[in-house]
C-alpha positions as a printed Julia matrix, in Angstrom:
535×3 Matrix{Float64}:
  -3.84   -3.19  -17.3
  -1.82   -0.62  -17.52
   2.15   -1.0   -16.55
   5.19    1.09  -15.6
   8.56    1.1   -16.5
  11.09   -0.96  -15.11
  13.3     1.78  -13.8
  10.67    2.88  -11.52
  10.88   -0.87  -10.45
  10.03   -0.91   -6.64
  10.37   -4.36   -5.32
  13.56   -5.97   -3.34
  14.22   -9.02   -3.71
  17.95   -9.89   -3.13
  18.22  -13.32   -2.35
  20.86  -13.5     0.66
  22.43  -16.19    2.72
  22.19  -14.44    6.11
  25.2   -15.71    8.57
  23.88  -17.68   11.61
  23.28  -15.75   14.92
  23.46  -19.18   17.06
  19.7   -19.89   17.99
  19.23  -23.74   18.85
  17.97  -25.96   16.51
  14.92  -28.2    15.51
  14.74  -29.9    12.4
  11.63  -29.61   10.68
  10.13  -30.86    6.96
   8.83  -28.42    4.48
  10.43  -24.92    4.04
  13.8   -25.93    4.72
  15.72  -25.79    8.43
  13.43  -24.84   11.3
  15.51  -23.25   14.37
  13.82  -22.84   17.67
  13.12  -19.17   18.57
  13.14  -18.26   22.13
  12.21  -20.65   24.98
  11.75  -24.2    24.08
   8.11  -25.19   22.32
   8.38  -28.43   21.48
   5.28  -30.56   21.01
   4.52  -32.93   24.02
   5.34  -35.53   22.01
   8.89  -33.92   21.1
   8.25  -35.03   17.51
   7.97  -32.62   14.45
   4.77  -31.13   13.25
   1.84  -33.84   11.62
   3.62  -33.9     8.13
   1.57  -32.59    4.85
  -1.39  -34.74    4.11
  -1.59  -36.33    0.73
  -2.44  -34.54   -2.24
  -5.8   -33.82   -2.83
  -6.76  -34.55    0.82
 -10.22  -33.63    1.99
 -10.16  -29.57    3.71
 -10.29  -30.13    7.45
 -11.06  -27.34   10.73
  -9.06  -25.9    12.49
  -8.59  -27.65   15.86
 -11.0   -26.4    18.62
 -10.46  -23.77   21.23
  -9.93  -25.28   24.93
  -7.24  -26.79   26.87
  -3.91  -25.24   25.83
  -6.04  -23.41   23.78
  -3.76  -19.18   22.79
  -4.63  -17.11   25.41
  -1.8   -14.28   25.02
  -3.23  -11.04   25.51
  -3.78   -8.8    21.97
  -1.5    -5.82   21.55
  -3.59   -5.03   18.89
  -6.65   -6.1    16.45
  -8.86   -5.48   13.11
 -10.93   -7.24   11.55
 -11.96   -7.96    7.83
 -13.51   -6.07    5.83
 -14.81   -8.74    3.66
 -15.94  -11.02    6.13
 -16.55   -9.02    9.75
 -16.53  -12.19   11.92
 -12.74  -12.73   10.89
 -10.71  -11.23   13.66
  -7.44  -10.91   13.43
  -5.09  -10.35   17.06
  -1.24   -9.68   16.83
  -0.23  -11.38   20.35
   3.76  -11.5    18.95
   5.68   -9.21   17.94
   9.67   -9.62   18.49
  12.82   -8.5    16.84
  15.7   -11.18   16.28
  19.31  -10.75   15.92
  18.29   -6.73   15.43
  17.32   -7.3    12.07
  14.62  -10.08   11.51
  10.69   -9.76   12.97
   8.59  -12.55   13.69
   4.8   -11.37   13.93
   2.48  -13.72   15.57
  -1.53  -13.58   14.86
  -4.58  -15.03   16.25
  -7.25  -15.68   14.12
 -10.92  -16.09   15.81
 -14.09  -16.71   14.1
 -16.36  -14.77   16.3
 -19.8   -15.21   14.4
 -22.07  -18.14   15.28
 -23.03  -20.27   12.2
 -20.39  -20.48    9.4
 -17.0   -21.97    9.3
 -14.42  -18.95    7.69
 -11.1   -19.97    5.56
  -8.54  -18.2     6.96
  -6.26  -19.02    3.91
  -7.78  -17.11    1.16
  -7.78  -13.22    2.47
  -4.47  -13.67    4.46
  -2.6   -14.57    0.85
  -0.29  -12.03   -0.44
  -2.05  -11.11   -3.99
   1.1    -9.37   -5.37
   2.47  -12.46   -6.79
   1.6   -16.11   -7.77
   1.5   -18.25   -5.03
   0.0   -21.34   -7.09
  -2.54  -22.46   -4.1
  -4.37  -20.71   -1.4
  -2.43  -22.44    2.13
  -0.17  -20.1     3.36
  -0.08  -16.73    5.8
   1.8   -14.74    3.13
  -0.25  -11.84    3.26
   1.74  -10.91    7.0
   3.21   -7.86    6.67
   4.88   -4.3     8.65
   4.63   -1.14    6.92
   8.11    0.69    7.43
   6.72    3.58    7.38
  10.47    5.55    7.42
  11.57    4.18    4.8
   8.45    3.74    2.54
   8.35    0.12    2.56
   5.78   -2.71    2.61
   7.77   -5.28    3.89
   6.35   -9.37    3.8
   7.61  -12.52    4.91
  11.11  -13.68    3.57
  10.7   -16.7     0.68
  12.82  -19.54    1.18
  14.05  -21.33   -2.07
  11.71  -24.15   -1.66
   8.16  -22.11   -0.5
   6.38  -19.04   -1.08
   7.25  -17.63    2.03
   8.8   -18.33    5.88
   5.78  -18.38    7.38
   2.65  -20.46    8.03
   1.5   -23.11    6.18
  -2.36  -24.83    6.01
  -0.77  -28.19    5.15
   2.58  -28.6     6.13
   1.85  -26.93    9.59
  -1.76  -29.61    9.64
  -3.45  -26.73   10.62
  -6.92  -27.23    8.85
  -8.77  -25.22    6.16
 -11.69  -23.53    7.96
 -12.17  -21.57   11.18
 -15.04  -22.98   13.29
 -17.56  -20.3    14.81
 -16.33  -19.6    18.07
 -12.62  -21.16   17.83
  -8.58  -19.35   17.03
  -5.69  -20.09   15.16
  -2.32  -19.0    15.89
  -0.35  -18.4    12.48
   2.93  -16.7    12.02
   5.47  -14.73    9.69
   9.26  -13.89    9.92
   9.96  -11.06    7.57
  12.66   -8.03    7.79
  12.59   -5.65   10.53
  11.59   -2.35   10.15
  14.57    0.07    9.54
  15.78    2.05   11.84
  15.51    0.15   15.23
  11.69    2.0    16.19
   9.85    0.68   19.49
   6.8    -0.01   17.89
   5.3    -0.11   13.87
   2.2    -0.65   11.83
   1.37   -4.12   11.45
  -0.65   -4.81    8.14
  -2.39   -7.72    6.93
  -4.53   -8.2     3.54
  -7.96   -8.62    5.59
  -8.3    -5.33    7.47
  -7.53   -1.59    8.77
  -3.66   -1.75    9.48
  -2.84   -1.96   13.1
  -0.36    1.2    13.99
   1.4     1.3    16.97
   2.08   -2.34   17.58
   4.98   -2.77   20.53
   7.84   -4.44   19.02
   9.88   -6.27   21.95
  13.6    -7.56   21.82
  12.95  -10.53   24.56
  13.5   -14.0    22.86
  10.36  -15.36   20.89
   7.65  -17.53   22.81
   6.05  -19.41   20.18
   2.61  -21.59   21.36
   3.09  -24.61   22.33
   4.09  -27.23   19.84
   5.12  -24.87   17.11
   8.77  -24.08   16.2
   9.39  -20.58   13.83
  11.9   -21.26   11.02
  15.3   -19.43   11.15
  16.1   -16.94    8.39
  19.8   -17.6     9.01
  19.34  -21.02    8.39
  19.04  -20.68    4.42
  19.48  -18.27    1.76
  16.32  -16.3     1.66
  14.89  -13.83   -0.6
  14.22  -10.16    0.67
  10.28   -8.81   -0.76
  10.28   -5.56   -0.03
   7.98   -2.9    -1.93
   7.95    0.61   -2.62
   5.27    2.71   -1.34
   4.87    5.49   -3.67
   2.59    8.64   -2.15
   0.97   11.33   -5.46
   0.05   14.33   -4.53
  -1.58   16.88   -7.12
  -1.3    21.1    -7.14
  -4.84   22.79   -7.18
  -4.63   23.78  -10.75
  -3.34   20.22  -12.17
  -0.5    21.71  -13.25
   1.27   18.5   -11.97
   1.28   15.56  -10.24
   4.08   14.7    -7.76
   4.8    11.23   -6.97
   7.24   10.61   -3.3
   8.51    7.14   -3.32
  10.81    7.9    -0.32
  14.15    8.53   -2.62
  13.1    10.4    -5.42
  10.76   12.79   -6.36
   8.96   11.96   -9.9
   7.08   15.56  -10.68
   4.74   14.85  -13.78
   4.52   18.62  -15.49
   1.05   18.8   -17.72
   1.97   18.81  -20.91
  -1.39   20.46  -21.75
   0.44   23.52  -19.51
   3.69   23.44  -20.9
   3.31   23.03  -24.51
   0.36   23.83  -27.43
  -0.89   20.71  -29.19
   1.83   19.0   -31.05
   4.04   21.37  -30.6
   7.64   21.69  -28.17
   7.75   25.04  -27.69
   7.22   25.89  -23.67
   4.08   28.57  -23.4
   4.1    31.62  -21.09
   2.18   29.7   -18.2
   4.71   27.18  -18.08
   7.0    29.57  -16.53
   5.26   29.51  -12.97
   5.21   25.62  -12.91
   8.68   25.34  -13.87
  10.23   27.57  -11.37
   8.45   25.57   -8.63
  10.25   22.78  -10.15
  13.7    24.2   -10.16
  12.92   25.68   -6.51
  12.66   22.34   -5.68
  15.67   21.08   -6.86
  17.75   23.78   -5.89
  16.91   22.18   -1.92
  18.11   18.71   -3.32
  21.08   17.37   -2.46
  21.04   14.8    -5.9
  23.53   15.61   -8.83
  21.45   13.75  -11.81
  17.98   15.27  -12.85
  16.29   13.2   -15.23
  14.1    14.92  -17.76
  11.46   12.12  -19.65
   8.81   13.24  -22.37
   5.83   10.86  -22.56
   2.84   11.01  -25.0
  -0.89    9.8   -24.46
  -1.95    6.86  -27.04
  -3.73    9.27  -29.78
  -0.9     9.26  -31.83
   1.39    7.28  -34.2
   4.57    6.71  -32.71
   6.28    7.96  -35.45
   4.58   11.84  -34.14
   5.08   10.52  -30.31
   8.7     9.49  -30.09
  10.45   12.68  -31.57
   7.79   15.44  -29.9
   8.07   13.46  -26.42
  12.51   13.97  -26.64
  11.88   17.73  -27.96
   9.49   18.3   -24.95
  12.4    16.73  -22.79
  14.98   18.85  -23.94
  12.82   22.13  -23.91
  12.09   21.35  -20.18
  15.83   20.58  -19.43
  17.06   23.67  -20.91
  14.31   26.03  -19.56
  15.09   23.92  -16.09
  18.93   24.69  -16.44
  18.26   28.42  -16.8
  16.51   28.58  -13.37
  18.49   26.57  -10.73
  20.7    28.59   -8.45
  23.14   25.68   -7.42
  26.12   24.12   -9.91
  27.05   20.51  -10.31
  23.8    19.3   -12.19
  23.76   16.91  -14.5
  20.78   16.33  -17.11
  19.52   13.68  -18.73
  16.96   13.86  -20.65
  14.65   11.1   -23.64
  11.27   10.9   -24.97
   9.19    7.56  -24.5
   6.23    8.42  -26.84
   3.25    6.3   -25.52
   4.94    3.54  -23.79
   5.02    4.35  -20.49
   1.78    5.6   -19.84
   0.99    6.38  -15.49
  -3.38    5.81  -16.17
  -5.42    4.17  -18.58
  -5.77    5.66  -22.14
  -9.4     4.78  -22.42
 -10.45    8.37  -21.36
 -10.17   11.83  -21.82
  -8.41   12.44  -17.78
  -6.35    9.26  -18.11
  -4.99   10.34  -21.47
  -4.53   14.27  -20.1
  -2.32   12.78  -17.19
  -0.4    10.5   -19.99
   0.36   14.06  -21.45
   3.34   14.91  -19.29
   7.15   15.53  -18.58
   8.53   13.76  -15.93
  11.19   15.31  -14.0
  13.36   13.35  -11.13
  15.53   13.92   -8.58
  16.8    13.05   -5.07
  14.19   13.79   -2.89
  15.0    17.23   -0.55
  15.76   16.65    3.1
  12.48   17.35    4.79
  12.32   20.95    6.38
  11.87   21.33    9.7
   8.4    20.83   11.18
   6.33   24.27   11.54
   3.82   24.22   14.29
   0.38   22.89   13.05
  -1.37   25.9    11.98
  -3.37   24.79    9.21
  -6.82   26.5     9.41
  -9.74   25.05    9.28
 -11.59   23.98    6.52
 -14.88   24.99    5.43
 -17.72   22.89    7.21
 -19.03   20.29    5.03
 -22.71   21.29    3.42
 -24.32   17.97    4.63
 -21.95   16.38    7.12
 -22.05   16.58   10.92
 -18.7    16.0    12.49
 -16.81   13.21   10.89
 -20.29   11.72    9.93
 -21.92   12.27    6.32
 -24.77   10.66    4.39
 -25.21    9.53    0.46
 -26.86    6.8    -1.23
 -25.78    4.09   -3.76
 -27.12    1.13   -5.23
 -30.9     2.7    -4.7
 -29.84    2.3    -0.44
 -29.2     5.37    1.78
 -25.8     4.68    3.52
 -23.84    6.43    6.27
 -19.88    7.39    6.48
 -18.07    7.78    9.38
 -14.72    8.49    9.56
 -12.92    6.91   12.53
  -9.33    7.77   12.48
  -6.85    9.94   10.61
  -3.18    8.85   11.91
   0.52   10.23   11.49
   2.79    7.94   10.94
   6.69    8.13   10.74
   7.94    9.79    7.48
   4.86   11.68    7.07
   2.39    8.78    6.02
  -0.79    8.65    7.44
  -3.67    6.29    7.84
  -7.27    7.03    7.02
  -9.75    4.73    8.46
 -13.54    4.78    8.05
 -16.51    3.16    8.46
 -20.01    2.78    6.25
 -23.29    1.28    7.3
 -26.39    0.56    5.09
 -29.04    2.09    6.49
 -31.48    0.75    3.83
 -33.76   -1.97    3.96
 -31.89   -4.44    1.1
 -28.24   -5.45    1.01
 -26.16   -2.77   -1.72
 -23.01   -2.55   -3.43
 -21.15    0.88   -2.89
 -19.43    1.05   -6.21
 -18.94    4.54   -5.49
 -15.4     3.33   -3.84
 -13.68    2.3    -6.93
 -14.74    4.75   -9.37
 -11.76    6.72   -8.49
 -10.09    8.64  -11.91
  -7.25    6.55  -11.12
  -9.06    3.25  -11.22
  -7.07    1.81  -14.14
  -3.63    2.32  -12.75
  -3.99   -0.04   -9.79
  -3.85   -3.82  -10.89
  -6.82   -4.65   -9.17
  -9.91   -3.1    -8.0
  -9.98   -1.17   -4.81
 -11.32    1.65   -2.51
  -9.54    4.01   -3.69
 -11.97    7.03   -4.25
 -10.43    8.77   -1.6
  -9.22   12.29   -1.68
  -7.22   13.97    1.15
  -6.65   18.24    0.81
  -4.65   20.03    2.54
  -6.86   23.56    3.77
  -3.42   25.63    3.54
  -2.34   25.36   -0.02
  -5.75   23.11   -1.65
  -3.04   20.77   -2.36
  -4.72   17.39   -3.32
  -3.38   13.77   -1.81
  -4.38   10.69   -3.69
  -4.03    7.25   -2.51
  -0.47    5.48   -1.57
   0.31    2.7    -4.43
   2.49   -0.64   -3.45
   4.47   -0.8    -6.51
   5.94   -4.33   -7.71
   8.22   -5.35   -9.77
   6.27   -7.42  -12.87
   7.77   -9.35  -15.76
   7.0    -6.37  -18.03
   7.62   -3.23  -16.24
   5.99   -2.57  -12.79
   2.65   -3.09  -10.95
   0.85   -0.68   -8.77
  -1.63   -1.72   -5.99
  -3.65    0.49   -4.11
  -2.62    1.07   -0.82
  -6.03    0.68    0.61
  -8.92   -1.71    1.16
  -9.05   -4.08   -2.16
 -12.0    -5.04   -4.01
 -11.11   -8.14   -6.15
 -10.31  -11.47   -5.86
 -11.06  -12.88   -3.01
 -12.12   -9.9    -1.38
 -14.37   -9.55   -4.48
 -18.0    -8.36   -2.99
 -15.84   -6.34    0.22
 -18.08   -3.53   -1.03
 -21.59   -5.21   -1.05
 -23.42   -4.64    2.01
 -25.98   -6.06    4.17
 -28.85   -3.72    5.34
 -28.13   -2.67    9.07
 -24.54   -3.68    8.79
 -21.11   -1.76    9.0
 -17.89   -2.32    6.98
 -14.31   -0.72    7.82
 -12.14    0.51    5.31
  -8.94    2.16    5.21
  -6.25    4.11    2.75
  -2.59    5.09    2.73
  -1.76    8.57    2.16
   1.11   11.02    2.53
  -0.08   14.18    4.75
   1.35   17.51    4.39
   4.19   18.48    7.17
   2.66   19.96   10.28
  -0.78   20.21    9.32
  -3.27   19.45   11.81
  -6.36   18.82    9.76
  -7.24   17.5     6.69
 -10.29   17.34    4.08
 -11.46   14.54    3.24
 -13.51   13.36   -0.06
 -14.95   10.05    0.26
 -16.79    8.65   -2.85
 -19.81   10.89   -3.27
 -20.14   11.91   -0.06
 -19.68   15.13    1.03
 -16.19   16.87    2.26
 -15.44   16.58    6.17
 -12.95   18.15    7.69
 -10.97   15.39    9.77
  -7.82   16.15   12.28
  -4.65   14.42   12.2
  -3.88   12.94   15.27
């Protein structure tokens, strides 16, 4: 596995003892203070929640839809991927105290024969959790501010939210029956109306209504205050690449900074530092486009693939930094620039080692600054693409696994901040159930942590620029994780990609989209281009 530096660490988590806001109180065990939110939901009884069963207690179903049973109405739904007769319903969604969110699901087994754990694929995967029981997996995707934002985690629990055994709230999903779960997490920045909703089971649901009225939790629950107890903050960096036509580089937007990786097979002749005529035209994009930034520090880094001894990395990487800063310094128009420029060698690589592409895009010099302010918008005039050679509207046909299959893409969505959402659908049309491995063999495979759909390719028609997968990056012991932004393949969801003949599966991917364009094309796995508008 393949990890990044700790100064492109991306995860917030600042533990902070938020000052009360006044909401009425219920005292409840496990996860520290429980306040009431909104109206009062107390069980009939007006005793706590059933406390946490014994260790090692026998896995029990949910209890069955019918009297009192949810019936909110859905302001919005998905379903898994992994398991289609998982449904998941937000029927909450409220602001508190302007800066906390409580999200409320409803979980349904809608298939006809099998019980479903709802524990397992609703579990946040970026960190250890030590056992599968809680909803930790709730999240909002602040879009704005290029954040993937999950439930706060008190000192005492992996997270404010809901919990299979302290909450008594069973193991399994019966066919036909619901489950309301919850999590209270940070509120999206910048006070929006409504926001994208995202859970580890499905599509993320965009456009959820966020409402300022006082929570209404179902009856007999209570939502635990945030205010209550210090709390920490998880909060991860979405980082967007992008790469030019002629691989010249690779720019990476994590919402502050721009990281542009320059191709050291461009800039420089083997083993050598000194910058080659064609590196002129790459660098003078780069200084163009810190000339429109309004950040004083530039930091110039020299990395090295894994080929050589470190003894040849470490030196040629700093001379490769210092040519680039100097030729850099030569070509910005504005004053007040500061440089700073070193040479990792080989220990920061961005992609595996293990082949010939990884170790090309390993080849690089890094150079980072303040992301520009974005221009303004210019009117979508992006022409159209060339029609796909095989592919009827946002339909297109391959096979895999010896089984013809069919893709459709469904959606293609703007979001704030110029992120957008790809959704898309693929049915076996075979006769034999078939994995589609075709989905993960992405170049980029061995720079997420785990396995995912992320052979996805987004290109702008204007400029042929290329858009690769969004990456959640978090903070590990030893540098940084990425995760794909996009449908996973592993762990529990392990099989997602194996399907049944006759059946369809949903799948989805973060990207950033290029500013006013109106269409995109889009390169799924081995199926041909289509071009797809941005709605």
């Amino acid at each position: 596995m393949v990890r990044k530096p700790a100064s492109l660490a991306a995860v917030t988590m600042a533990t902070v003892m938020l000052t009360s806001c006044g909401l009425t109180g219920v005292p409840q065990g496990g996860g520290g203070e429980e306040r009431q939110f909104g109206p009062a939901a107390a069980s009939p009884t007006g005793s706590a929640p059933t406390s946490q069963p014994a260790p090692g207690a026998t896995a029990t179903a949910s209890s069955p839809t019918g009297a009192g049973a949810d019936t909110r109405p859905a302001l919005a739904s998905t379903q898994s991927t992994h398991t289609p007769a998982y449904k998941v319903e937000v029927v909450g969604l409220n602001r508190v105290a302007g800066k906390h969110l409580v999200v409320q699901l409803r979980l349904s087994n809608t298939g006809t024969s099998e019980n479903i754990s709802w524990t397992g694929e609703l579990g946040d995967n970026t960190r250890p959790l030590g056992e599968i029981r809680w909803a930790s997996g709730i999240g909002v995707l602040d879009a704005a501010a290029r954040r993937w934002l999950l439930p706060y985690k008190p000192a005492d629990s992996p997270c404010l939210c809901s919990d299979e055994r302290r909450d008594d709230l069973g193991y399994f999903i019966e066919p036909g029956e619901s489950l309301p779960v919850y999590a209270v997490l940070p509120a999206p920045s910048g006070n929006p109306a409504t926001t994208t909703v995202v859970t580890p089971l499905g599509p993320p649901m965009m456009d959820v209504p966020i409402s300022d009225e006082p929570v209404t939790p179902p009856a007999g629950q209570t939502f635990p205050d945030p205010e209550a107890q210090p709390v920490t903050v998880i909060s991860h960096r979405i980082m967007t690449p992008s790469e030019s036509p002629d691989r010249s580089e690779e720019t990476t937007d994590d919402g502050e900074d721009l990281h542009v990786n320059l191709s050291s097979d461009v800039l420089f002749a083997l083993n050598r530092a000194d910058l080659t005529p064609r590196s002129r035209a790459v660098l003078t994009r780069t200084a163009k486009l810190i000339d429109t930034s309004e950040g004083a520090t530039i930091t110039v880094e020299g990395h090295a693939d894994s080929s050589g001894t470190d003894a040849i990395n470490d030196p040629l990487s700093q001379r490769r930094a210092q040519a680039v800063q100097r030729a850099l310094s030569g070509l910005l128009t504005r004053t007040g620039v500061r440089f700073q420029a070193k040479g990792y060698g080989s220990r920061r690589p961005l992609y595996g080692n293990e082949d010939e592409e990884g170790r090309r895009r390993n080849r690089r010099v890094t150079v980072t600054f303040a992301k520009p302010r974005p221009a303004e918008t210019r009117p979508a005039t992006t022409p159209e693409a060339d029609p796909a050679p095989s592919g009827r509207g946002l339909t297109a046909r391959g096979k895999d696994d010896g089984q013809p299959f069919t893709l459709e893409v469904t959606s293609l969505r703007r979001l704030p901040g110029d992120l957008g959402v790809l959704t898309y659908k693929i049915t076996n049309d075979g006769d034999a159930e078939a994995w589609h491995h075709e989905l993960n063999r992405s170049a980029e495979w061995m720079s997420y942590k785990y396995q995912a759909a992320g052979n996805v390719r987004l290109t702008d028609p204007a400029t042929r620029r290329q858009y690769l997968p969004g990456r959640i990056v978090v903070q590990a012991d030893d540098g940084t994780d990425a995760y794909c932004a996009c449908t996973e393949l592993a762990g529990v969801r392990v099989g997602t990609e194996k399907i049944a003949p006759g059946r369809t599966k949903e799948f989805w991917s973060l990207f950033a989209l290029p500013a006013g364009a109106s269409s995109a094309q889009v390169k799924i796995a081995q199926y041909p281009p289509l071009r797809v508008p941005i709605r």
